[in-house]
PDB file of C-alpha atoms in Angstrom:
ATOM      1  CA  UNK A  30      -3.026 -14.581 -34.417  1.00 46.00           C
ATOM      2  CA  UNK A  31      -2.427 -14.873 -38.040  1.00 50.00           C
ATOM      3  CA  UNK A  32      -5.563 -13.685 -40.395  1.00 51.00           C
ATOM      4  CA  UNK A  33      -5.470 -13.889 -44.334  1.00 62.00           C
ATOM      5  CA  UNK A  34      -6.735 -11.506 -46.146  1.00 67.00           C
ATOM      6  CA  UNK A  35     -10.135 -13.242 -47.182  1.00 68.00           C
ATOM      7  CA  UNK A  36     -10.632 -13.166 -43.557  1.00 70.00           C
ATOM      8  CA  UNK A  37      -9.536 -10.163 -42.592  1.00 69.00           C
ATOM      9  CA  UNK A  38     -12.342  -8.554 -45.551  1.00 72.00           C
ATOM     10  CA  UNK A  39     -15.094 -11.294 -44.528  1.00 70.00           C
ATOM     11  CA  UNK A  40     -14.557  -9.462 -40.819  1.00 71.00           C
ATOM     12  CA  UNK A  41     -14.596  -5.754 -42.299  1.00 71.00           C
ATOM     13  CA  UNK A  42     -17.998  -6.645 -43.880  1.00 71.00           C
ATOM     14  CA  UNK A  43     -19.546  -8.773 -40.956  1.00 70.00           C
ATOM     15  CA  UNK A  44     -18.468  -5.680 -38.518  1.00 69.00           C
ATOM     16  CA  UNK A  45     -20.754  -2.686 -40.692  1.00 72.00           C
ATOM     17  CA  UNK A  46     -24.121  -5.090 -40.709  1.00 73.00           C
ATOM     18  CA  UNK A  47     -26.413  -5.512 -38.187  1.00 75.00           C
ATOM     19  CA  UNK A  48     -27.822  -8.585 -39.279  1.00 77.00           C
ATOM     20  CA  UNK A  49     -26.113 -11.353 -39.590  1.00 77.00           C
ATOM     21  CA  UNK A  50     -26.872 -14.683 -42.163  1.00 82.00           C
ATOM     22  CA  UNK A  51     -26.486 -18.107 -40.764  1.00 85.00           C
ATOM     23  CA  UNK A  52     -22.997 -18.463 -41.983  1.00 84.00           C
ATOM     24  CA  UNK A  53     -21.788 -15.137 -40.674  1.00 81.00           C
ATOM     25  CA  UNK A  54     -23.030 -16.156 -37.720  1.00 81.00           C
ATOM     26  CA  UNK A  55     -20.895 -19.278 -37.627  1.00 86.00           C
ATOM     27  CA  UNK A  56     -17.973 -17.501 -38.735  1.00 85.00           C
ATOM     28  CA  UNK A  57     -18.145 -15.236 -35.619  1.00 83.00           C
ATOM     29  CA  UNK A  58     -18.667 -18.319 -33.121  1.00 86.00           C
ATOM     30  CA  UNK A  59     -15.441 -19.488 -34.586  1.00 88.00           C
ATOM     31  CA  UNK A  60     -13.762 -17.123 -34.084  1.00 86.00           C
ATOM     32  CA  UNK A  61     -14.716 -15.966 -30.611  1.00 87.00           C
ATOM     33  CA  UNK A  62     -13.966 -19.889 -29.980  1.00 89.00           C
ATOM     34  CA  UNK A  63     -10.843 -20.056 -31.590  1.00 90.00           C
ATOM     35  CA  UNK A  64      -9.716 -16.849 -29.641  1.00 90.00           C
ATOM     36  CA  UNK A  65     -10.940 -18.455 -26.327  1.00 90.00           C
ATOM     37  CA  UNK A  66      -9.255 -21.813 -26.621  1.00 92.00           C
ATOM     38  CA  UNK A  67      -5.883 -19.915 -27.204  1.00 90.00           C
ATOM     39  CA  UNK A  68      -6.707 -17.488 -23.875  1.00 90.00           C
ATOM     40  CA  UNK A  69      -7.338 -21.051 -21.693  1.00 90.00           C
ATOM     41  CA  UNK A  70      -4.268 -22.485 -23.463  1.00 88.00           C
ATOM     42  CA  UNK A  71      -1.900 -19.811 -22.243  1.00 86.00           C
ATOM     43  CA  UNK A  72      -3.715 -19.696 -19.257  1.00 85.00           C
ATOM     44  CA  UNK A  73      -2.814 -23.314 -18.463  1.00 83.00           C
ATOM     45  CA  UNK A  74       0.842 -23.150 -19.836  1.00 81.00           C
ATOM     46  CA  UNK A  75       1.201 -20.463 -17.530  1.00 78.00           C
ATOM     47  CA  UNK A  76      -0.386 -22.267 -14.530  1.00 75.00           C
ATOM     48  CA  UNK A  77       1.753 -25.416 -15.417  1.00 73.00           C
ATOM     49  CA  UNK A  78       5.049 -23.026 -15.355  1.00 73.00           C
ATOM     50  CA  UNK A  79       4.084 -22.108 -11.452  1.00 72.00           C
ATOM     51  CA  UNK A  80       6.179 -23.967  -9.338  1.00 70.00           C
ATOM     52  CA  UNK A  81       4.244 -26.686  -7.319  1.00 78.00           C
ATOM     53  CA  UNK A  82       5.698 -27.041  -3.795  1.00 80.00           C
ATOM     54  CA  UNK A  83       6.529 -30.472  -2.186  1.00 85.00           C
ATOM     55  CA  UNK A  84       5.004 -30.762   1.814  1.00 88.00           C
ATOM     56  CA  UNK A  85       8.576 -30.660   3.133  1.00 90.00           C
ATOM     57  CA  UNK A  86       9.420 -27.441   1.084  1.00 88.00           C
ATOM     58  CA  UNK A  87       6.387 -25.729   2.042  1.00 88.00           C
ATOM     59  CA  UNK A  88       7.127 -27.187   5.659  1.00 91.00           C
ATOM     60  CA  UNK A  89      10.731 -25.841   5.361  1.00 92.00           C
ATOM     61  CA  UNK A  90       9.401 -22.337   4.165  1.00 91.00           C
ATOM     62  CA  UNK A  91       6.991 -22.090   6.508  1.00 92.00           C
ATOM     63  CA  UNK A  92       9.181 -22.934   9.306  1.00 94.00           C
ATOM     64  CA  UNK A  93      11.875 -20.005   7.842  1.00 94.00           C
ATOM     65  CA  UNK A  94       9.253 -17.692   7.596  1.00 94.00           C
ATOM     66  CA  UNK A  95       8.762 -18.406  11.159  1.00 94.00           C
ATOM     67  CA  UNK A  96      12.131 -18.322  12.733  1.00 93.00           C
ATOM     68  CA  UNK A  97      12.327 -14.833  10.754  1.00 91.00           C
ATOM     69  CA  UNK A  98       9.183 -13.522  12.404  1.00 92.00           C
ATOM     70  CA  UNK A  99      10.601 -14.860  16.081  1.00 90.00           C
ATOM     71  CA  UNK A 100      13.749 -13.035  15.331  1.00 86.00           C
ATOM     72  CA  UNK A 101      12.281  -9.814  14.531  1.00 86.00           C
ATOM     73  CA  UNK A 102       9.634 -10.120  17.095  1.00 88.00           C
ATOM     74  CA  UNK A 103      12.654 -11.046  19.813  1.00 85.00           C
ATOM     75  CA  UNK A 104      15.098  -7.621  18.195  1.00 81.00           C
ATOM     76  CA  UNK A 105      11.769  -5.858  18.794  1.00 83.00           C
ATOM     77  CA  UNK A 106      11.650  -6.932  22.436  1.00 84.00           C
ATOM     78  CA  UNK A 107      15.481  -6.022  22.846  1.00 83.00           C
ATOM     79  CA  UNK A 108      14.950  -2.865  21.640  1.00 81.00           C
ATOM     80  CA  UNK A 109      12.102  -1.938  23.766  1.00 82.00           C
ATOM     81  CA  UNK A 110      13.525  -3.201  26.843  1.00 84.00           C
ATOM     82  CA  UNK A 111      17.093  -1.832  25.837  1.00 84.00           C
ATOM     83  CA  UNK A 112      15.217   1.488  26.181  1.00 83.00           C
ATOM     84  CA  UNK A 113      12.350   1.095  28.523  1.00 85.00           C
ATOM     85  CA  UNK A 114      12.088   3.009  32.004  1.00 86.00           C
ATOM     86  CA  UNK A 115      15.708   4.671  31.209  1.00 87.00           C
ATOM     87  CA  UNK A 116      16.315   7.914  32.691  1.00 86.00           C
ATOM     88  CA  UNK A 117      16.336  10.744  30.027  1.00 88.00           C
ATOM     89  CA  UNK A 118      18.120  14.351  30.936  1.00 87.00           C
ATOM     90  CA  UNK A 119      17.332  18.007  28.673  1.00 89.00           C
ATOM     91  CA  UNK A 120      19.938  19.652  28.234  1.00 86.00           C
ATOM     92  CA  UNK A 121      19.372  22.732  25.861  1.00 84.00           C
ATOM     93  CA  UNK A 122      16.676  21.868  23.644  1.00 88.00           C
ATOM     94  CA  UNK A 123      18.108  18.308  23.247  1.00 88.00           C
ATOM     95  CA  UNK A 124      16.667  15.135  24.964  1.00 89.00           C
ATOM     96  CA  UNK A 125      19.341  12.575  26.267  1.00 90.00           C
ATOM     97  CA  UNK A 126      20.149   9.365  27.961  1.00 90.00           C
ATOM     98  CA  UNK A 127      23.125   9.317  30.381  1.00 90.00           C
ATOM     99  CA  UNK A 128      25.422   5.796  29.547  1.00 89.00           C
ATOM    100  CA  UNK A 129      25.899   3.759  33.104  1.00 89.00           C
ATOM    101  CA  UNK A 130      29.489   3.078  34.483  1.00 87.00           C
ATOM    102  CA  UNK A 131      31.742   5.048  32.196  1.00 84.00           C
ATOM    103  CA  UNK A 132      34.351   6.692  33.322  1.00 84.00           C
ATOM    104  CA  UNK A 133      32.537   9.825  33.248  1.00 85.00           C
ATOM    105  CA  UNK A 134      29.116  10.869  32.444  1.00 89.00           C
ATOM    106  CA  UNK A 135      28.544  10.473  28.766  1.00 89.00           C
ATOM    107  CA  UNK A 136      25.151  10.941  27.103  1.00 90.00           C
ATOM    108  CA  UNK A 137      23.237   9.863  23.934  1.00 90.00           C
ATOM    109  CA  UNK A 138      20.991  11.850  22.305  1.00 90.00           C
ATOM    110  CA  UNK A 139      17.552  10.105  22.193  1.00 88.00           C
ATOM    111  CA  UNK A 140      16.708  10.744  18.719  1.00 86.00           C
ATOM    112  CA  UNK A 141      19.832   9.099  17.633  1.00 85.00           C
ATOM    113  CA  UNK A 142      19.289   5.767  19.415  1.00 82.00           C
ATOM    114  CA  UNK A 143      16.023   4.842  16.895  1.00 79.00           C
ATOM    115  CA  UNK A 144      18.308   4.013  14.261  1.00 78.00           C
ATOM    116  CA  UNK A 145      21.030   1.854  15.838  1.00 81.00           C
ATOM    117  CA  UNK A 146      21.537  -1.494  14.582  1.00 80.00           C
ATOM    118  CA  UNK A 147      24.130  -4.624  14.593  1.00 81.00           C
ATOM    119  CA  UNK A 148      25.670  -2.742  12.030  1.00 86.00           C
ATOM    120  CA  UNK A 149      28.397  -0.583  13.696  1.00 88.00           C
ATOM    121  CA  UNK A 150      28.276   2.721  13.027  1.00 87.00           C
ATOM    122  CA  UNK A 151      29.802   6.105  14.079  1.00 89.00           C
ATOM    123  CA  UNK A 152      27.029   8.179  16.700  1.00 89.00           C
ATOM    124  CA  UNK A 153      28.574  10.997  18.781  1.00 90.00           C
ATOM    125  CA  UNK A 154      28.396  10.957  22.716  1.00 90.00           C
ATOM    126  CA  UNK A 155      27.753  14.007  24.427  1.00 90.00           C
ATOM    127  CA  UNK A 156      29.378  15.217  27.814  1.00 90.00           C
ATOM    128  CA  UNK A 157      28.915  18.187  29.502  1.00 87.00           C
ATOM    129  CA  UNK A 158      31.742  20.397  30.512  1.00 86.00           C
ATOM    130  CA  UNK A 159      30.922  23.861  32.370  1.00 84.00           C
ATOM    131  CA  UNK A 160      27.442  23.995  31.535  1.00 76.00           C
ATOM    132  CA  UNK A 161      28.092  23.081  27.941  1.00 84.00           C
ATOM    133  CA  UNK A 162      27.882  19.611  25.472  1.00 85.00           C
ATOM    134  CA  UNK A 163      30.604  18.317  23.505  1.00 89.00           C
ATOM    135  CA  UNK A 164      30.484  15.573  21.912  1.00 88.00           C
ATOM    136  CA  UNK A 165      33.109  12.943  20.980  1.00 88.00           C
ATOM    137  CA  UNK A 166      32.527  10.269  18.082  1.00 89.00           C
ATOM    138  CA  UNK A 167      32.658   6.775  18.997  1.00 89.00           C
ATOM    139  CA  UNK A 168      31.749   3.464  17.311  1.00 90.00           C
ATOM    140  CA  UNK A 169      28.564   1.947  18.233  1.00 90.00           C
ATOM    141  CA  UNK A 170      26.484  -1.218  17.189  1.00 89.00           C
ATOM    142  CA  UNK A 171      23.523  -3.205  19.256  1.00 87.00           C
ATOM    143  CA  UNK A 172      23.284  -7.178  19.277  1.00 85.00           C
ATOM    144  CA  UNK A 173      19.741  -8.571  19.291  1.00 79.00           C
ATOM    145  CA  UNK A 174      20.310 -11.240  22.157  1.00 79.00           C
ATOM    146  CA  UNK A 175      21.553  -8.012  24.343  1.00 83.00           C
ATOM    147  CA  UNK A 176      19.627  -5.435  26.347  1.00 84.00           C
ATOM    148  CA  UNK A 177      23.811  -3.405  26.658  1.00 88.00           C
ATOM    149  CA  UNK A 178      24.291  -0.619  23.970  1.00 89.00           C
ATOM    150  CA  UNK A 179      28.060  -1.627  22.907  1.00 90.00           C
ATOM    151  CA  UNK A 180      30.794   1.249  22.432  1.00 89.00           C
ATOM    152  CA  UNK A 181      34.716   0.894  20.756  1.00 89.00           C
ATOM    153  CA  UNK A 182      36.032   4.545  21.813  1.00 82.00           C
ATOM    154  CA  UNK A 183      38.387   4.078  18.522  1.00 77.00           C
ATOM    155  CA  UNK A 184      37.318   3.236  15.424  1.00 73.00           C
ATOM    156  CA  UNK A 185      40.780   2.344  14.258  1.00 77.00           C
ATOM    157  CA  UNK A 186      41.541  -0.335  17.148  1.00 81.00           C
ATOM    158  CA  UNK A 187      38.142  -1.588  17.178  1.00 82.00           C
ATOM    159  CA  UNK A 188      37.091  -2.838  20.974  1.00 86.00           C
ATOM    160  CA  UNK A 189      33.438  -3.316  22.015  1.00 89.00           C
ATOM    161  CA  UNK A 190      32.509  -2.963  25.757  1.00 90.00           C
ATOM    162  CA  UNK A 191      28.959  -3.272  26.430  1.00 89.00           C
ATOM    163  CA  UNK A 192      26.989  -0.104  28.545  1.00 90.00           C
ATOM    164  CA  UNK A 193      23.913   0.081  29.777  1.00 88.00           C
ATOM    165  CA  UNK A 194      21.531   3.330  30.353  1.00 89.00           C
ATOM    166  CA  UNK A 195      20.695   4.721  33.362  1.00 88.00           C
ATOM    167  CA  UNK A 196      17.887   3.409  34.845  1.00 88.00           C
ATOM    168  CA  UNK A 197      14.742   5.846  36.060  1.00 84.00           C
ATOM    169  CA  UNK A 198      15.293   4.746  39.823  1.00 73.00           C
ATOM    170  CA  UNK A 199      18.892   5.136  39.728  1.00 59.00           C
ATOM    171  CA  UNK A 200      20.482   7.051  42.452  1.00 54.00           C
ATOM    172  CA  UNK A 201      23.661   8.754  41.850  1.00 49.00           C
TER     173      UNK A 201
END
C-alpha cells in the first residue's frame, strides 16, 4: 500500500488523540475499508488460482489413491504371512530363521528380514559349522504377490530362486 505523505502525517496525528472529530472518524473507516477490500481481493485471486477438479479427475484420483492403499495393504499381508508361524532358532545371542530346501541349512537373522524389500539388496546368510556361524553374502529381494524370500548366491551372475522359511510344525 502506497501512502503520501499528507496521509501518512493525518495518521501520526489521528494515532496520539483519543477523540476523534467526525472527519477523522471517516478517514479511519476508509481506511480500515480500503485495507479490507484488498485482504478479500487477494483472498479471492488466490482461491480462483486453486485448481478446481473435474468429476472424472477426482474419480481418477480417488480410484489411484485406492489401488495404492490395496497395494500396500496386500505387501502388508505378504509380509506378515511371509513371516508368520516360521520357526525361529538362537544361536548365541542372535535370533534366526532357518531357509527351507537349500542345499544345506542356511539361516537369516530375524532382525535383518524387517527391512527387505523388492529392491535387491546384499543380507548375509548364516550357517553353522562346528558349533559356530559364518555367514556368506548373498543377494536378496522380496516380490509383493509372493509369500518365497528370493536369493541369487552371486551378485555378479544375478539368478533368483525363490525359498521359503521353515515352518513351526516342520519336522526335520
Amino acid at each position: 500500500m502506497q501512502m503520501d505523505d499528507k496521509s501518512n502525517s493525518h495518521i501520526e496525528n489521528i494515532a496520539k488523540k483519543e477523540t476523534f472529530t467526525q472527519e477523522e472518524k471517516q478517514f479511519i473507516l476508509d481506511r480500515l475499508n480500503k485495507e479490507r477490500l484488498e485482504r478479500q481481493k487477494f483472498q479471492e485471486e488466490y482461491a480462483m488460482s486453486q485448481k478446481k477438479y473435474t468429476e472424472e479427475e477426482k474419480h481418477r484420483i480417488l480410484q489411484e489413491l485406492n489401488e495404492k492403499r490395496i497395494r500396500d495393504e496386500h505387501n502388508k499381508e505378504m509380509k506378515r504371512i511371509r513371516f508368520l508361524d516360521k520357526e525361529t532358532y538362537t544361536f548365541g545371542n542372535k535370533t534366526y530363521y532357518k531357509l527351507k530346501d537349500m542345499e544345506r541349512e542356511y539361516y537369516l537373522e530375524v532382525e535383518t528380514c524387517e527391512n527387505f524389500t523388492s529392491r535387491p539388496s546384499i543380507v548375509p546368510l548364516y550357517y553353522r559349522t562346528f558349533g559356530e556361524m559364518k555367514k556368506k553374502e548373498v543377494l536378496l529381494k522380496i516380490v509383493p504377490y509372493s509369500d518365497k524370500i528370493f536369493i541369487s548366491r552371486d551378485a555378479i551372475r544375478v539368478y533368483f530362486k525363490p525359498f521359503a522359511l521353515q515352518d513351526k510344525h516342520h519336522q526335520g
